[in-house]
Each structure stands twice: as structure tokens, then as C-alpha cells.
Coordinates of C-alpha atoms in Angstrom, one line a residue:
Chain A
X1394 CA 0.0 0.0 0.0
X1395 CA 1.5 3.3 -1.1
X1396 CA 1.0 6.3 1.2
X1397 CA -0.2 9.5 -0.5
X1398 CA -0.1 12.7 1.4
X1399 CA -2.2 15.7 0.4
X1400 CA -1.3 18.9 2.1
X1401 CA -2.1 22.6 2.1
X1402 CA -1.5 25.6 4.4
X1403 CA -4.4 24.9 6.8
X1404 CA -5.2 21.3 6.1
X1405 CA -8.9 22.0 5.7
X1406 CA -9.6 23.9 2.5
X1407 CA -7.7 23.3 -0.7
X1408 CA -6.3 19.9 0.4
X1409 CA -10.0 18.8 0.9
X1410 CA -10.8 19.7 -2.7
X1411 CA -7.6 18.0 -4.0
X1412 CA -8.4 14.9 -1.9
X1413 CA -11.9 14.6 -3.3
X1414 CA -10.5 14.7 -6.9
X1415 CA -7.6 12.3 -6.2
X1416 CA -10.0 9.8 -4.6
X1417 CA -12.2 9.9 -7.7
X1418 CA -9.1 9.6 -10.0
X1419 CA -7.8 6.6 -8.0
X1420 CA -11.2 4.9 -8.3
X1421 CA -11.5 5.6 -12.1
X1422 CA -8.0 4.2 -12.6
X1423 CA -8.5 1.1 -10.4
X1424 CA -5.8 2.3 -8.0
X1425 CA -7.9 2.7 -4.8
X1426 CA -6.7 -0.6 -3.4
X1427 CA -3.0 0.4 -3.8
X1428 CA -3.1 3.8 -2.2
X1429 CA -4.0 5.2 1.2
X1430 CA -4.6 8.9 1.4
X1431 CA -3.5 11.2 4.2
X1432 CA -4.5 14.9 4.5
X1433 CA -2.6 17.4 6.5
X1434 CA -1.1 20.9 6.8
X1435 CA 2.4 21.6 5.5
X1436 CA 3.8 22.7 8.9
X1437 CA 2.9 19.3 10.5
X1438 CA 4.5 17.3 7.8
X1439 CA 7.8 18.9 6.9
X1440 CA 9.8 16.8 9.4
X1441 CA 8.3 13.4 8.3
X1442 CA 7.8 13.8 4.6
X1443 CA 9.9 10.7 3.9
X1444 CA 7.3 8.6 5.5
X1445 CA 5.1 9.1 2.4
X1446 CA 5.5 7.6 -1.1
X1447 CA 3.7 10.4 -2.9
X1448 CA 3.2 14.0 -1.8
X1449 CA 0.8 16.5 -3.4
X1450 CA 0.8 20.1 -2.1
X1451 CA -1.1 23.3 -3.0
X1452 CA 1.3 25.4 -1.1
X1453 CA 5.0 26.2 -1.5
X1454 CA 7.3 23.8 0.4
X1455 CA 10.9 24.3 1.7
X1456 CA 13.6 23.7 -0.9
X1457 CA 15.0 20.7 0.9
X1458 CA 11.8 18.7 0.2
X1459 CA 10.8 20.3 -3.1
X1460 CA 11.9 17.4 -5.2
X1461 CA 9.6 15.1 -3.3
X1462 CA 6.5 17.2 -3.8
X1463 CA 4.1 17.4 -6.7
X1464 CA 2.2 20.6 -7.3
X1465 CA -1.5 20.1 -6.7
X1466 CA -2.7 23.5 -7.9
X1467 CA -3.7 22.1 -11.3
X1468 CA -6.6 20.3 -9.6
X1469 CA -7.9 23.7 -8.4
X1470 CA -7.5 25.6 -11.7
X1471 CA -8.2 22.8 -14.1
X1472 CA -5.1 23.7 -16.0
X1473 CA -2.3 21.1 -16.3
X1474 CA -4.3 18.3 -14.7
X1475 CA -3.2 15.4 -17.0
X1476 CA 0.5 16.2 -16.6
X1477 CA 0.0 16.3 -12.8
X1478 CA -1.7 12.9 -12.7
X1479 CA 1.1 11.4 -14.8
X1480 CA 3.5 12.4 -12.1
X1481 CA 1.3 10.9 -9.4
X1482 CA 0.9 7.7 -11.4
X1483 CA 4.7 7.4 -11.8
X1484 CA 5.2 7.7 -8.1
X1485 CA 2.5 5.2 -7.3
X1486 CA 4.1 2.7 -9.7
X1487 CA 7.6 3.3 -8.6
X1488 CA 9.1 0.1 -7.1
Chain B
X1348 CA -25.9 27.2 -0.7
X1349 CA -26.5 30.9 -1.1
X1350 CA -24.1 33.8 -0.6
X1351 CA -25.7 36.1 1.9
X1352 CA -26.6 39.6 0.9
X1353 CA -24.4 41.1 3.7
X1354 CA -21.4 38.9 2.6
X1355 CA -21.2 40.0 -1.0
X1356 CA -19.6 43.1 -2.4
X1357 CA -20.3 43.7 -6.1
X1358 CA -18.1 45.8 -8.4
X1359 CA -15.8 46.9 -5.6
X1360 CA -13.2 49.5 -6.4
X1361 CA -10.1 48.5 -4.5
X1362 CA -6.4 49.4 -4.7
X1363 CA -4.9 46.4 -3.1
X1364 CA -5.6 42.8 -2.0
X1365 CA -5.2 43.9 1.6
X1366 CA -8.1 46.4 1.2
X1367 CA -10.3 43.7 -0.3
X1368 CA -9.4 41.2 2.5
X1369 CA -10.1 43.8 5.2
X1370 CA -13.5 44.7 3.7
X1371 CA -14.7 41.1 3.3
X1372 CA -13.2 40.1 6.6
X1373 CA -15.1 42.9 8.3
X1374 CA -18.4 41.7 6.8
X1375 CA -17.8 38.3 8.2
X1376 CA -16.9 39.7 11.7
X1377 CA -19.9 42.0 11.7
X1378 CA -22.2 39.1 10.8
X1379 CA -20.7 37.0 13.6
X1380 CA -19.3 34.2 11.4
X1381 CA -15.7 34.6 12.5
X1382 CA -13.7 35.9 15.4
X1383 CA -12.2 39.3 15.8
X1384 CA -8.7 38.2 14.8
X1385 CA -9.9 36.7 11.5
X1386 CA -8.6 39.5 9.3
X1387 CA -5.1 39.6 10.8
X1388 CA -5.0 35.8 10.5
X1389 CA -6.1 35.9 6.8
X1390 CA -3.5 38.6 6.0
X1391 CA -0.8 36.5 7.6
X1392 CA -1.9 33.4 5.9
X1393 CA -1.9 35.1 2.5
X1394 CA 1.8 35.9 2.9
X1395 CA 2.8 32.4 3.9
X1396 CA 0.3 30.5 1.8
X1397 CA -1.0 32.6 -1.1
X1398 CA -4.4 31.8 -2.6
X1399 CA -4.4 33.5 -6.0
X1400 CA -5.4 31.0 -8.7
X1401 CA -4.5 31.6 -12.4
X1402 CA -7.9 30.8 -13.7
X1403 CA -9.2 32.0 -17.1
X1404 CA -10.0 34.7 -18.2
X1405 CA -9.5 36.3 -14.8
X1406 CA -7.7 35.2 -11.7
X1407 CA -9.7 34.1 -8.7
X1408 CA -8.5 34.2 -5.0
X1409 CA -9.8 32.0 -2.3
X1410 CA -8.4 33.5 0.9
X1411 CA -9.0 31.4 4.1
X1412 CA -7.3 30.6 7.4
X1413 CA -7.4 28.2 10.3
X1414 CA -10.7 26.8 11.4
X1415 CA -10.3 28.0 15.0
X1416 CA -10.9 31.6 13.8
X1417 CA -14.3 30.6 12.6
X1418 CA -17.6 30.4 14.5
X1419 CA -19.9 29.3 11.6
X1420 CA -18.8 28.2 8.1
X1421 CA -19.8 30.4 5.2
X1422 CA -18.4 32.1 2.1
X1423 CA -18.1 35.8 1.4
X1424 CA -17.8 37.2 -2.2
X1425 CA -16.3 40.2 -3.9
X1426 CA -16.1 41.1 -7.6
X1427 CA -13.7 43.9 -8.5
X1428 CA -14.0 46.7 -11.0
X1429 CA -10.2 46.5 -11.6
X1430 CA -8.0 43.6 -10.7
X1431 CA -5.7 43.6 -7.7
X1432 CA -2.6 41.4 -7.5
X1433 CA -2.5 38.3 -5.4
X1434 CA 0.5 35.9 -5.1
X1435 CA -0.2 32.6 -6.9
X1436 CA -1.0 29.6 -4.8
X1437 CA 2.0 27.3 -4.5
X1438 CA 4.6 30.1 -5.3
X1439 CA 6.2 33.0 -3.5
X1440 CA 7.0 35.1 -6.5
X1441 CA 4.3 34.7 -9.2
X1442 CA 1.5 37.3 -9.2
X1443 CA -2.0 36.8 -10.5
X1444 CA -4.4 39.6 -11.5
X1445 CA -7.5 38.7 -9.5
X1446 CA -11.0 40.0 -10.1
X1447 CA -13.1 37.6 -8.1
X1448 CA -12.6 36.8 -4.4
X1449 CA -14.3 34.0 -2.5
X1450 CA -13.3 34.3 1.1
X1451 CA -13.8 31.0 2.8
X1452 CA -14.7 30.8 6.5
X1453 CA -14.3 27.1 7.2
X1454 CA -14.4 25.4 10.6
X1455 CA -13.3 21.9 9.8
X1456 CA -12.2 19.7 6.8
X1457 CA -15.5 18.1 6.2
X1458 CA -17.4 21.3 6.5
X1459 CA -18.9 22.5 3.3
X1460 CA -17.0 19.9 1.3
X1461 CA -19.6 19.8 -1.3
X1462 CA -19.8 23.6 -1.5
X1463 CA -16.0 23.8 -1.9
X1464 CA -15.9 21.3 -4.7
X1465 CA -18.7 23.0 -6.5
X1466 CA -17.0 26.3 -6.1
X1467 CA -13.8 25.0 -7.5
X1468 CA -15.8 23.5 -10.4
X1469 CA -17.3 26.9 -11.1
X1470 CA -14.1 28.8 -11.3
X1471 CA -12.6 26.2 -13.7
X1472 CA -15.2 27.3 -16.3
X1473 CA -14.0 30.4 -18.1
X1474 CA -17.5 31.3 -19.1
X1475 CA -18.7 31.2 -15.5
X1476 CA -15.7 33.3 -14.4
X1477 CA -16.6 36.0 -17.0
X1478 CA -20.2 36.0 -15.9
X1479 CA -19.3 36.3 -12.2
X1480 CA -17.1 39.3 -12.9
X1481 CA -20.0 41.0 -14.7
X1482 CA -22.8 40.3 -12.3
X1483 CA -24.6 43.4 -10.9
X1484 CA -26.5 42.2 -7.8
X1485 CA -26.4 39.5 -5.1
X1486 CA -29.6 38.2 -6.5
X1487 CA -28.0 37.7 -9.9
X1488 CA -25.0 36.1 -8.2
X1489 CA -27.1 33.6 -6.4
X1490 CA -29.1 32.9 -9.6
X1491 CA -25.9 32.2 -11.4
X1492 CA -24.5 29.9 -8.8
X1493 CA -27.8 28.3 -7.9
X1494 CA -27.4 24.6 -7.9
X1495 CA -23.8 25.0 -8.5
X1496 CA -22.5 26.4 -5.2

């Protein structure tokens, strides 16, 4: 089971929207059984980001964890969604 | 879900995002939806976690802050005559010209989930964004978003 973290500044607003969309996408792509979703705020997760296999964020993250994090803003604007999901899929499928 | 008359400012003339945030925040405080420190909290949040979204044909901002600043969940709305600049969500250096603001007063993650998702659906539709910028009354606003927000 891969651990997928969705985070935003407050852990209640945009991460909720992103979570809803990602859940639906996982279902549509038959990946629900492979992934467990976690929702949180950035400030709570910075120190333990390596515990997750995939990380989506709608807010800026510190440089030292930047490479690990996929930008989730496309799910809010509707622009660049396919490219974003390809990154998520690659991380889920990574051995 | 309707946006309340007292929580909507149509065709606002504002010079800065701070001015818009203060005006909308005051409405929420006056109507008892949020705590006194809400505006300060929103302004701080906007610096650390910007909420400008580069939607088409105009940017939309969805300022919000921690749930403990909120008494009752709701949404306040402003449309602007001229855009003001917000930082783009997920960046600390890109600016977006914003003409629509939905200020979210949210108490908990599951609160208003449906409303939030519908709202995000609305602003992904360029035609809807154009219409929202041009609306002339709260009644028209609610007619436009009826069934959608």
C-alpha cells in the first residue's frame, strides 16, 4: 500500500478539494486498493515527509523537500491536470 | 448554498488585496461568522500560503485561514472593477491579476466539502468566471450559482 499525502496551508480547504478529486481519480484508474490517502497541513509534515511515497501540495514547500513534492494546484484551476496525474501515477508505480 | 446579501460586495473598487481582504473580513466579523482576529489571520496566511489561482479569463482568489478563527462556516464574495494582484498559490514570487474573491470561512475539513468542490468546479469554467465578474447584484450572483455552489 502506497502512502499518498495531500497537504495545504491549513489542512482544511484546498487539500480537501484535492483529496476529493484524487480519490475519484484513483477509483477511475483502479488504483484505490493500492493507495492510502492522508490529509494534513504543511507545517505538520515537513519533518516526516519521507514517510510518504507520494506527496501533493497546493502550497510552497521548503527547498529541501521540493523534489519530493508534486504541485496540486492544477486540480484547483483545471489547468495542467493530465501532466500532474502522470507524475502521481509514476510515483505510485515506482518500485 | 447561497451567498448572503451582507457577505457580498459587487463591483468593488479596491487598490490592493489587503483592502479587499479587510473589507470582506469585516463583513464576516460584523455578521458573527468569524472571530475578531480573523482579518489579521487571513492577511498573515496570505503571505505564507498565497491563494491566487490563475484561472481564465481572470484570476480568482480563495483566501482562508485556520478553522479555529471561525464560528460558523460560510463564504463571502467580492467582484472587483479593476483587478488587484495576489500571489499565486504554491509560489512565493508569481503574481495573478484577481478580479473575483471567494473568502472561505471554514471550521473543519468536512465542512462545506460539497460547496468547496462545486465552487472549484465553477471557477474552472472560463465562461462562468466571466459571468461572475460582470454580475450586478447579489440576486444575480445567487441565480448564477444556484445549484452550482
